[in-house]
Tab-separated table of C-alpha atoms in Angstrom:
chain	number	residue	atom	x	y	z
A	1	MET	CA	119.588	115.590	104.312
A	2	ASN	CA	116.372	115.512	102.324
A	3	LYS	CA	113.942	118.345	101.668
A	4	ILE	CA	110.705	117.360	103.173
A	5	ALA	CA	107.265	118.942	102.781
A	6	VAL	CA	104.475	118.133	105.328
A	7	ALA	CA	100.929	118.962	104.248
A	8	GLY	CA	98.782	119.749	107.128
A	9	VAL	CA	99.631	120.884	110.559
A	10	GLY	CA	97.092	119.135	112.515
A	11	TYR	CA	98.044	116.527	115.123
A	12	VAL	CA	99.889	114.023	112.768
A	13	GLY	CA	101.356	116.608	110.574
A	14	LEU	CA	102.817	118.764	113.314
A	15	VAL	CA	104.332	115.936	115.338
A	16	THR	CA	105.768	114.388	111.989
A	17	GLY	CA	107.341	117.545	110.881
A	18	VAL	CA	108.934	118.373	114.266
A	19	CYS	CA	110.281	114.899	114.598
A	20	LEU	CA	111.663	114.719	111.130
A	21	ALA	CA	113.453	118.087	111.704
A	22	GLU	CA	114.688	116.841	115.047
A	23	LYS	CA	116.443	113.977	113.126
A	24	GLY	CA	118.068	116.332	110.702
A	25	GLN	CA	115.741	116.683	107.720
A	26	GLN	CA	114.892	120.032	106.205
A	27	VAL	CA	111.155	120.320	106.796
A	28	THR	CA	108.516	122.854	105.508
A	29	CYS	CA	105.062	122.310	106.934
A	30	VAL	CA	102.340	123.911	104.908
A	31	ASP	CA	98.568	124.529	105.856
A	32	THR	CA	95.803	126.839	104.583
A	33	ASP	CA	95.053	128.015	108.247
A	34	SER	CA	97.142	131.306	108.385
A	35	GLN	CA	96.326	131.611	112.167
A	36	LYS	CA	97.926	128.291	112.860
A	37	ILE	CA	100.870	129.026	110.703
A	38	SER	CA	101.561	132.411	112.353
A	39	GLN	CA	101.389	130.677	115.838
A	40	LEU	CA	103.739	128.019	114.908
A	41	ASN	CA	106.222	130.343	113.400
A	42	GLN	CA	106.285	132.097	116.753
A	43	GLY	CA	107.239	128.798	118.476
A	44	THR	CA	103.719	128.273	119.961
A	45	PRO	CA	102.217	124.687	119.500
A	46	THR	CA	98.713	124.640	118.213
A	47	ILE	CA	97.970	121.424	120.319
A	48	TYR	CA	99.016	120.206	123.734
A	49	GLU	CA	101.568	117.383	123.511
A	50	PRO	CA	104.262	116.702	126.060
A	51	GLY	CA	107.675	117.607	124.717
A	52	LEU	CA	106.461	119.186	121.519
A	53	GLN	CA	107.157	122.861	122.436
A	54	ALA	CA	110.764	122.258	123.234
A	55	LEU	CA	111.390	120.479	119.916
A	56	LEU	CA	109.472	123.092	118.044
A	57	HIS	CA	111.546	125.944	119.478
A	58	LYS	CA	114.905	123.944	118.979
A	59	ASN	CA	114.323	123.228	115.204
A	60	ILE	CA	112.954	126.557	114.211
A	61	ALA	CA	116.050	128.097	115.838
A	62	ALA	CA	118.234	125.651	113.935
A	63	ASN	CA	116.542	126.536	110.547
A	64	ARG	CA	115.443	123.037	110.056
A	65	LEU	CA	111.741	123.744	110.309
A	66	THR	CA	109.530	126.302	108.773
A	67	PHE	CA	105.890	126.775	108.376
A	68	THR	CA	104.087	128.378	105.516
A	69	THR	CA	100.646	128.954	103.840
A	70	MET	CA	102.285	129.027	100.385
A	71	ALA	CA	102.033	125.574	98.753
A	72	LYS	CA	104.477	126.543	96.036
A	73	GLU	CA	107.093	127.385	98.741
A	74	ALA	CA	106.608	124.030	100.434
A	75	TYR	CA	106.366	121.780	97.365
A	76	ILE	CA	108.561	123.140	94.560
A	77	ASP	CA	111.811	121.737	95.867
A	78	ALA	CA	110.580	118.905	97.986
A	79	ASP	CA	112.099	115.441	97.548
A	80	VAL	CA	109.345	113.921	99.623
A	81	ILE	CA	105.861	115.274	100.439
A	82	PHE	CA	103.931	113.800	103.319
A	83	ILE	CA	100.096	114.108	103.273
A	84	CYS	CA	99.002	114.431	106.778
A	85	VAL	CA	95.547	115.813	106.535
A	86	GLY	CA	92.324	114.682	108.264
A	87	THR	CA	90.101	111.984	106.945
A	88	PRO	CA	87.094	112.627	109.112
A	89	GLU	CA	84.320	110.023	109.470
A	90	GLN	CA	81.178	110.404	107.265
A	91	ALA	CA	77.641	109.601	108.466
A	92	ASP	CA	77.871	106.047	107.044
A	93	GLY	CA	81.175	105.308	108.719
A	94	SER	CA	83.355	105.808	105.707
A	95	ALA	CA	86.358	108.075	105.496
A	96	ASN	CA	86.072	111.518	103.835
A	97	LEU	CA	89.041	111.896	101.511
A	98	ASN	CA	88.196	115.405	100.243
A	99	TYR	CA	91.329	116.989	102.019
A	100	VAL	CA	93.586	114.370	100.645
A	101	TYR	CA	92.494	115.232	97.089
A	102	GLN	CA	92.546	118.966	97.792
A	103	VAL	CA	96.189	118.571	98.783
A	104	ALA	CA	96.994	116.294	95.826
A	105	THR	CA	95.589	118.968	93.505
A	106	THR	CA	97.872	121.530	94.860
A	107	ILE	CA	100.832	119.102	94.767
A	108	ALA	CA	100.134	118.548	91.128
A	109	GLN	CA	100.622	122.231	90.425
A	110	TYR	CA	103.842	122.807	92.110
A	111	ALA	CA	105.822	119.599	92.945
A	112	LYS	CA	108.834	118.611	90.890
A	113	GLU	CA	108.556	115.500	88.736
A	114	ASN	CA	110.547	113.077	90.870
A	115	ALA	CA	108.954	113.978	94.212
A	116	LEU	CA	107.732	111.101	96.167
A	117	ILE	CA	104.143	111.507	97.474
A	118	VAL	CA	103.592	109.737	100.753
A	119	ILE	CA	100.185	109.337	102.465
A	120	LYS	CA	100.639	109.322	106.262
A	121	SER	CA	97.006	110.014	106.870
A	122	THR	CA	94.776	107.008	107.841
A	123	VAL	CA	93.033	106.115	104.567
A	124	PRO	CA	90.968	103.236	103.227
A	125	ILE	CA	92.698	100.362	101.603
A	126	GLY	CA	93.116	101.260	97.871
A	127	THR	CA	93.454	105.012	98.361
A	128	ASN	CA	97.117	105.098	97.257
A	129	GLU	CA	96.127	103.389	94.048
A	130	LYS	CA	93.446	105.868	93.486
A	131	LEU	CA	95.752	108.719	94.129
A	132	LYS	CA	98.133	107.221	91.416
A	133	GLU	CA	95.130	107.301	89.018
A	134	PHE	CA	94.278	110.804	90.016
A	135	PHE	CA	97.736	112.019	89.158
A	136	ARG	CA	97.869	110.028	85.826
A	137	ALA	CA	94.620	111.536	84.767
A	138	MET	CA	96.399	114.953	84.988
A	139	GLY	CA	99.282	113.525	82.933
A	140	LEU	CA	101.590	113.204	85.932
A	141	GLY	CA	103.767	110.169	86.900
A	142	PHE	CA	104.285	110.926	90.575
A	143	GLU	CA	105.337	107.803	92.641
A	144	VAL	CA	103.072	107.312	95.584
A	145	ALA	CA	103.978	105.622	98.781
A	146	SER	CA	102.223	104.689	102.169
A	147	ASN	CA	103.793	105.270	105.546
A	148	PRO	CA	101.155	105.101	108.285
A	149	GLU	CA	101.782	106.707	111.652
A	150	PHE	CA	101.414	104.899	114.935
A	151	LEU	CA	101.571	107.803	117.456
A	152	ALA	CA	99.338	108.039	120.383
A	153	GLN	CA	98.225	111.303	121.980
A	154	GLY	CA	100.117	112.058	125.187
A	155	SER	CA	103.172	110.022	123.943
A	156	ALA	CA	103.404	111.134	120.358
A	157	ILE	CA	106.937	112.534	120.317
A	158	ARG	CA	108.267	109.361	122.053
A	159	ASP	CA	106.137	107.108	119.780
A	160	THR	CA	107.586	108.832	116.707
A	161	LEU	CA	111.281	109.136	117.720
A	162	ALA	CA	111.395	105.838	119.511
A	163	GLY	CA	108.639	103.728	117.908
A	164	HIS	CA	108.529	99.909	117.491
A	165	ARG	CA	108.538	99.868	113.576
A	166	ILE	CA	108.223	101.982	110.470
A	167	VAL	CA	105.965	100.710	107.872
A	168	LEU	CA	106.722	101.488	104.221
A	169	GLY	CA	104.222	100.665	101.484
A	170	VAL	CA	106.240	101.106	98.191
A	171	GLU	CA	106.293	100.013	94.635
A	172	SER	CA	109.918	100.665	93.618
A	173	GLU	CA	113.442	100.266	95.050
A	174	ARG	CA	113.911	103.979	94.608
A	175	ALA	CA	110.896	104.807	96.827
A	176	GLU	CA	112.218	102.335	99.407
A	177	ARG	CA	115.651	103.801	99.407
A	178	LEU	CA	114.458	107.370	99.704
A	179	LEU	CA	112.073	106.706	102.545
A	180	LYS	CA	114.818	104.833	104.292
A	181	SER	CA	117.074	107.688	103.972
A	182	VAL	CA	114.367	110.007	105.506
A	183	TYR	CA	114.126	107.653	108.573
A	184	ALA	CA	117.831	106.518	108.678
A	185	ALA	CA	118.441	108.297	111.990
A	186	PHE	CA	115.272	106.700	113.727
A	187	GLU	CA	116.914	103.382	114.472
A	188	GLN	CA	113.646	101.535	114.117
A	189	PRO	CA	113.020	98.231	112.112
A	190	PHE	CA	111.524	98.741	108.701
A	191	VAL	CA	108.472	96.737	107.503
A	192	VAL	CA	108.426	97.066	103.685
A	193	THR	CA	105.113	96.048	102.007
A	194	ASP	CA	102.946	96.734	99.054
A	195	LEU	CA	100.584	99.764	99.198
A	196	ALA	CA	97.396	97.983	100.194
A	197	SER	CA	99.124	96.020	102.905
A	198	ALA	CA	100.709	99.225	104.537
A	199	GLU	CA	97.142	100.831	104.463
A	200	MET	CA	95.718	97.677	106.085
A	201	VAL	CA	98.432	97.616	108.829
A	202	LYS	CA	97.240	100.804	110.340
A	203	TYR	CA	93.603	99.858	110.419
A	204	ALA	CA	94.400	96.376	111.749
A	205	ALA	CA	96.622	97.750	114.554
A	206	ASN	CA	94.006	100.309	115.749
A	207	ASP	CA	91.132	98.032	115.475
A	208	PHE	CA	92.973	95.280	117.349
A	209	LEU	CA	93.722	97.637	120.181
A	210	ALA	CA	90.140	98.791	120.174
A	211	LEU	CA	89.087	95.184	120.476
A	212	LYS	CA	91.149	94.720	123.447
A	213	ILE	CA	89.693	97.600	125.332
A	214	SER	CA	86.052	96.621	124.395
A	215	PHE	CA	86.816	92.984	125.391
A	216	VAL	CA	88.136	94.090	128.826
A	217	ASN	CA	85.182	96.342	129.467
A	218	ASP	CA	82.800	93.549	128.530
A	219	ILE	CA	84.455	91.281	131.077
A	220	ALA	CA	84.509	94.013	133.611
A	221	ASN	CA	80.705	94.335	133.258
A	222	LEU	CA	80.350	90.606	133.922
A	223	CYS	CA	82.751	90.827	136.901
A	224	GLU	CA	80.317	93.296	138.490
A	225	ARG	CA	77.599	90.763	138.216
A	226	VAL	CA	79.545	87.657	139.488
A	227	GLY	CA	81.582	89.508	142.288
A	228	ALA	CA	84.944	89.255	140.604
A	229	ASN	CA	87.380	92.115	140.383
A	230	ILE	CA	88.528	93.091	136.843
A	231	GLU	CA	91.963	94.244	138.081
A	232	ASP	CA	92.747	90.781	139.481
A	233	VAL	CA	91.473	89.263	136.233
A	234	THR	CA	93.582	91.511	133.973
A	235	LYS	CA	96.643	91.005	136.178
A	236	GLY	CA	96.120	87.264	135.768
A	237	ILE	CA	95.754	87.282	132.193
A	238	GLY	CA	98.299	90.025	131.428
A	239	TYR	CA	101.341	87.857	132.546
A	240	ASP	CA	100.487	85.546	129.572
A	241	PRO	CA	102.883	86.834	126.846
A	242	ARG	CA	100.422	85.783	124.244
A	243	ILE	CA	98.045	88.428	125.708
A	244	GLY	CA	100.344	90.967	127.207
A	245	ASN	CA	99.357	93.655	129.877
A	246	GLN	CA	98.756	96.680	127.739
A	247	PHE	CA	95.301	97.988	126.777
A	248	LEU	CA	93.700	95.865	129.623
A	249	ARG	CA	92.352	98.652	131.908
A	250	ALA	CA	88.696	98.712	132.370
A	251	GLY	CA	86.838	102.036	132.032
A	252	ILE	CA	84.249	103.914	130.099
A	253	GLY	CA	85.567	103.144	126.597
A	254	TYR	CA	87.962	104.537	123.988
A	255	GLY	CA	87.614	107.934	122.360
A	256	GLY	CA	89.876	110.262	120.366
A	257	SER	CA	90.420	110.854	116.716
A	258	CYS	CA	91.509	107.224	115.916
A	259	PHE	CA	89.875	104.281	117.448
A	260	PRO	CA	86.171	105.244	116.828
A	261	LYS	CA	86.900	106.516	113.346
A	262	ASP	CA	89.055	103.694	112.241
A	263	THR	CA	86.819	100.857	113.624
A	264	LYS	CA	83.852	102.358	111.846
A	265	ALA	CA	85.824	102.903	108.616
A	266	LEU	CA	87.229	99.418	108.422
A	267	HIS	CA	83.685	97.841	109.217
A	268	TRP	CA	82.257	99.993	106.447
A	269	LEU	CA	85.053	99.048	103.999
A	270	ALA	CA	84.441	95.316	104.754
A	271	GLU	CA	80.648	95.710	104.153
A	272	GLU	CA	81.524	97.376	100.831
A	273	GLU	CA	83.454	94.214	99.978
A	274	GLY	CA	80.554	91.938	101.013
A	275	TYR	CA	82.146	90.831	104.294
A	276	ILE	CA	81.157	91.410	107.906
A	277	LEU	CA	83.842	92.114	110.372
A	278	ARG	CA	81.950	90.735	113.395
A	279	THR	CA	84.737	91.237	115.888
A	280	VAL	CA	85.196	94.987	114.906
A	281	LYS	CA	81.355	95.369	114.976
A	282	ALA	CA	81.273	94.002	118.471
A	283	ALA	CA	84.058	96.364	119.616
A	284	ILE	CA	82.007	99.304	118.273
A	285	ASP	CA	78.809	98.296	119.951
A	286	VAL	CA	80.453	97.461	123.294
A	287	ASN	CA	82.197	100.805	123.216
A	288	GLU	CA	79.149	102.717	122.445
A	289	LYS	CA	77.315	101.306	125.342
A	290	GLN	CA	80.356	101.452	127.754
A	291	LYS	CA	80.704	105.343	127.436
A	292	TYR	CA	77.419	105.680	129.344
A	293	LYS	CA	78.219	103.101	131.987
A	294	LEU	CA	79.074	105.558	134.640
A	295	LEU	CA	75.693	107.275	134.484
A	296	GLN	CA	73.946	103.860	134.486
A	297	LEU	CA	75.860	102.986	137.729
A	298	ALA	CA	74.888	106.473	139.145
A	299	LYS	CA	71.239	105.982	138.504
A	300	GLN	CA	71.323	102.699	140.517
A	301	GLU	CA	72.291	105.083	143.515
A	302	ILE	CA	70.585	108.296	142.666
A	303	ASP	CA	66.853	109.045	142.023
A	304	THR	CA	67.489	112.315	140.266
A	305	PHE	CA	70.281	114.673	139.251
A	306	ARG	CA	67.891	117.682	139.344
A	307	GLY	CA	69.481	120.416	141.479
A	308	LYS	CA	72.407	118.331	142.414
A	309	LYS	CA	75.879	119.788	142.666
A	310	VAL	CA	78.139	117.644	140.492
A	311	ALA	CA	81.833	117.704	140.232
A	312	VAL	CA	83.233	116.554	136.882
A	313	LEU	CA	86.940	115.652	136.805
A	314	GLY	CA	88.357	115.148	133.299
A	315	LEU	CA	87.081	116.376	129.913
A	316	THR	CA	89.596	114.978	127.334
A	317	PHE	CA	89.278	111.513	126.043
A	318	LYS	CA	92.600	110.518	127.771
A	319	PRO	CA	95.225	112.236	129.890
A	320	GLU	CA	98.226	114.233	128.494
A	321	THR	CA	96.038	115.710	125.536
A	322	ASP	CA	93.883	118.689	125.055
A	323	ASP	CA	91.729	116.614	122.509
A	324	LEU	CA	88.011	116.302	123.184
A	325	ARG	CA	87.084	114.232	120.122
A	326	GLU	CA	84.834	111.305	120.976
A	327	SER	CA	85.482	111.999	124.653
A	328	PRO	CA	83.009	109.924	126.845
A	329	ALA	CA	82.806	112.947	129.087
A	330	LEU	CA	80.918	115.139	126.749
A	331	PRO	CA	77.790	113.166	126.038
A	332	ASN	CA	77.682	112.288	129.774
A	333	ILE	CA	77.896	115.964	130.732
A	334	GLN	CA	75.160	116.814	128.207
A	335	MET	CA	72.915	114.148	129.797
A	336	LEU	CA	73.515	115.450	133.316
A	337	LEU	CA	72.727	119.008	132.182
A	338	ALA	CA	69.615	117.841	130.478
A	339	GLU	CA	68.581	116.192	133.844
A	340	GLY	CA	69.205	119.417	135.798
A	341	ALA	CA	72.407	118.940	137.360
A	342	GLU	CA	74.681	121.807	138.447
A	343	ILE	CA	78.111	121.051	137.144
A	344	ARG	CA	81.556	122.239	138.114
A	345	ALA	CA	84.219	120.797	135.793
A	346	TYR	CA	87.969	120.789	135.746
A	347	ASP	CA	90.647	119.356	133.220
A	348	PRO	CA	94.314	120.433	133.116
A	349	GLU	CA	94.359	120.950	129.397
A	350	GLY	CA	90.774	120.550	127.931
A	351	MET	CA	88.803	123.394	129.325
A	352	GLU	CA	89.433	125.846	126.526
A	353	ARG	CA	88.143	123.614	123.906
A	354	ALA	CA	85.341	122.413	126.306
A	355	ARG	CA	84.001	125.906	126.554
A	356	VAL	CA	83.534	126.069	122.899
A	357	VAL	CA	81.589	122.726	122.812
A	358	LEU	CA	79.605	122.984	126.138
A	359	GLY	CA	79.022	126.830	126.344
A	360	ASP	CA	78.033	128.378	129.514
A	361	GLY	CA	75.961	125.469	130.840
A	362	ILE	CA	78.676	124.425	133.259
A	363	ARG	CA	81.174	126.262	135.485
A	364	PHE	CA	84.872	125.566	134.765
A	365	VAL	CA	87.102	125.825	137.834
A	366	ASN	CA	90.966	125.983	138.305
A	367	SER	CA	91.621	122.654	140.089
A	368	ALA	CA	90.252	119.301	140.890
A	369	LYS	CA	89.897	120.355	144.641
A	370	GLU	CA	87.960	123.402	143.590
A	371	ALA	CA	85.546	121.274	141.525
A	372	LEU	CA	84.932	119.171	144.664
A	373	GLU	CA	83.844	121.975	146.922
A	374	GLN	CA	80.406	121.277	148.263
A	375	ALA	CA	79.714	118.642	145.576
A	376	GLU	CA	77.205	115.911	146.301
A	377	ILE	CA	78.336	113.711	143.525
A	378	CYS	CA	81.663	113.279	141.667
A	379	PHE	CA	82.243	111.776	138.196
A	380	ILE	CA	85.753	111.028	137.027
A	381	PHE	CA	86.000	110.705	133.294
A	382	THR	CA	89.787	111.083	132.699
A	383	ASP	CA	92.633	109.562	134.683
A	384	TRP	CA	94.912	112.645	134.710
A	385	ALA	CA	97.755	112.292	137.299
A	386	GLU	CA	96.266	115.245	139.164
A	387	MET	CA	93.055	113.266	139.588
A	388	LYS	CA	94.892	110.141	140.705
A	389	ALA	CA	96.866	112.102	143.259
A	390	LEU	CA	93.687	113.060	145.188
A	391	THR	CA	93.370	111.466	148.552
A	392	PRO	CA	90.370	110.234	150.421
A	393	ASN	CA	90.624	113.220	152.716
A	394	ASP	CA	90.361	115.564	149.687
A	395	PHE	CA	86.957	114.045	148.954
A	396	ILE	CA	85.884	114.144	152.567
A	397	THR	CA	86.820	117.716	153.207
A	398	GLY	CA	85.710	119.024	149.991
A	399	MET	CA	82.419	117.212	149.223
A	400	ARG	CA	79.229	117.272	151.306
A	401	ARG	CA	79.146	113.479	151.631
A	402	PRO	CA	81.337	111.781	149.132
A	403	LEU	CA	79.667	109.828	146.334
A	404	ILE	CA	82.246	109.054	143.618
A	405	PHE	CA	81.679	107.404	140.287
A	406	ASP	CA	85.162	106.597	138.879
A	407	GLY	CA	85.152	105.758	135.155
A	408	ARG	CA	88.915	105.137	135.092
A	409	ASN	CA	89.509	103.128	138.199
A	410	CYS	CA	91.928	105.685	139.467
A	411	PHE	CA	92.118	104.666	142.994
A	412	ASP	CA	93.309	101.593	144.961
A	413	MET	CA	90.319	99.502	146.242
A	414	ASP	CA	92.032	98.709	149.570
A	415	VAL	CA	92.457	102.538	150.215
A	416	MET	CA	88.870	103.354	149.438
A	417	ARG	CA	87.475	100.291	151.324
A	418	ALA	CA	89.220	101.664	154.527
A	419	VAL	CA	87.157	104.872	154.308
A	420	PRO	CA	83.530	104.052	155.074
A	421	GLU	CA	82.509	107.691	154.777
A	422	ILE	CA	83.103	107.501	151.015
A	423	ARG	CA	80.741	105.659	148.688
A	424	TYR	CA	83.042	104.637	145.868
A	425	VAL	CA	81.798	103.149	142.594
A	426	SER	CA	84.224	102.061	139.828
A	427	ILE	CA	84.294	99.867	136.787
A	428	GLY	CA	84.407	96.037	137.190
A	429	ARG	CA	85.235	96.229	140.889
A	430	PRO	CA	83.329	95.885	144.144
A	431	LYS	CA	81.574	99.060	145.384
A	432	THR	CA	82.876	100.506	148.634
A	433	GLY	CA	80.998	102.402	151.365
A	434	VAL	CA	77.363	102.584	152.180
A	435	ALA	CA	74.764	102.646	149.358
A	436	ARG	CA	72.517	105.748	149.634
A	437	CYS	CA	69.434	107.311	147.839
A	438	ALA	CA	68.982	110.710	146.512
A	439	ASP	CA	67.441	112.145	149.751
A	440	MET	CA	70.310	110.810	151.799
A	441	ILE	CA	72.723	112.682	149.754
A	442	LEU	CA	71.522	116.166	150.744
């Protein structure tokens, strides 16, 4: 068993700490946010993530997991210190590393001489080398390693405990042995690289997935023009093992804390090196336009939103998370409000955070069906299971005259086609029902 310190109890830090404790390591998580630390010590997660609360309770009770605001307490005996703080996007697309260096400054004060410092945060290529220089300038010889995370919100526990690989960017056999001992119980293949390659793996993985999403959305937009069905197209190409069937769902684009930030950061880094990543730039451009696709489709059917009763289903950027960061729902809602729509919104986990962002301009309700009551228009921004479980009858009985704009292709086309009372518009698929103009909706 190793003594582990995890710096930062945000999304990555909390999941990392809990999962390392679950695999038998002695873990102390440290953060400057005393409210979060107090909440976590009481066994209450600060984020929504399936399976997290049970593991949090279990490992606190087993005395393998503690939380503190005291950096000295966390670092002084730690064999390995994982840096898991945010690296937010700056105005030019580059990553802000202030939090990384703030943590490093504190580590320098308290960590023992042979502690291994591991960056798990997503950082630009070359950051680990710069961190080594940072410590050297202070007369310290800490060894630094890179260990990027590959978890996805909504499946983060599974992704960590049963992932496809563990990437270790190291410079010595000692660092490799130590990190392999930390992850010995995870039973995942190790990919051992140099520091820069490990940093690049993270960006390349996320940017490739973003590329797949933007490519499929681009093809979906063309499908609408030529009369093809994107779901038939993706099924046809997904059987090809060279392509695979994951990340081939058309919709209104990617969001969250990773893909938008990481595509822009890698594009910025390439430009700094005098190179243009044209494919990544294309993914960014397509995604920026795609998040407004649903409103564009709606404006082909509706003259004005002023005074219209609008149901919004889904606020988070994806299901099974409470994260609103870069969610396509938010700018669309703000545009609807600016055009005079009266909005009732529902999300199973995102409404508390949405109240902070959107204020009192919309009415938050307790269920999807309640949001539909007397609505003239429905927008679906997130494909929660609760939304996908709605039936045509739910729309017919709840709404005045159902006009649905589905940004996540939640419903079977054959089912919707069989209900002529519903006008159903989705992404990259034929529209169903009868087209109508604004005065016909009332």
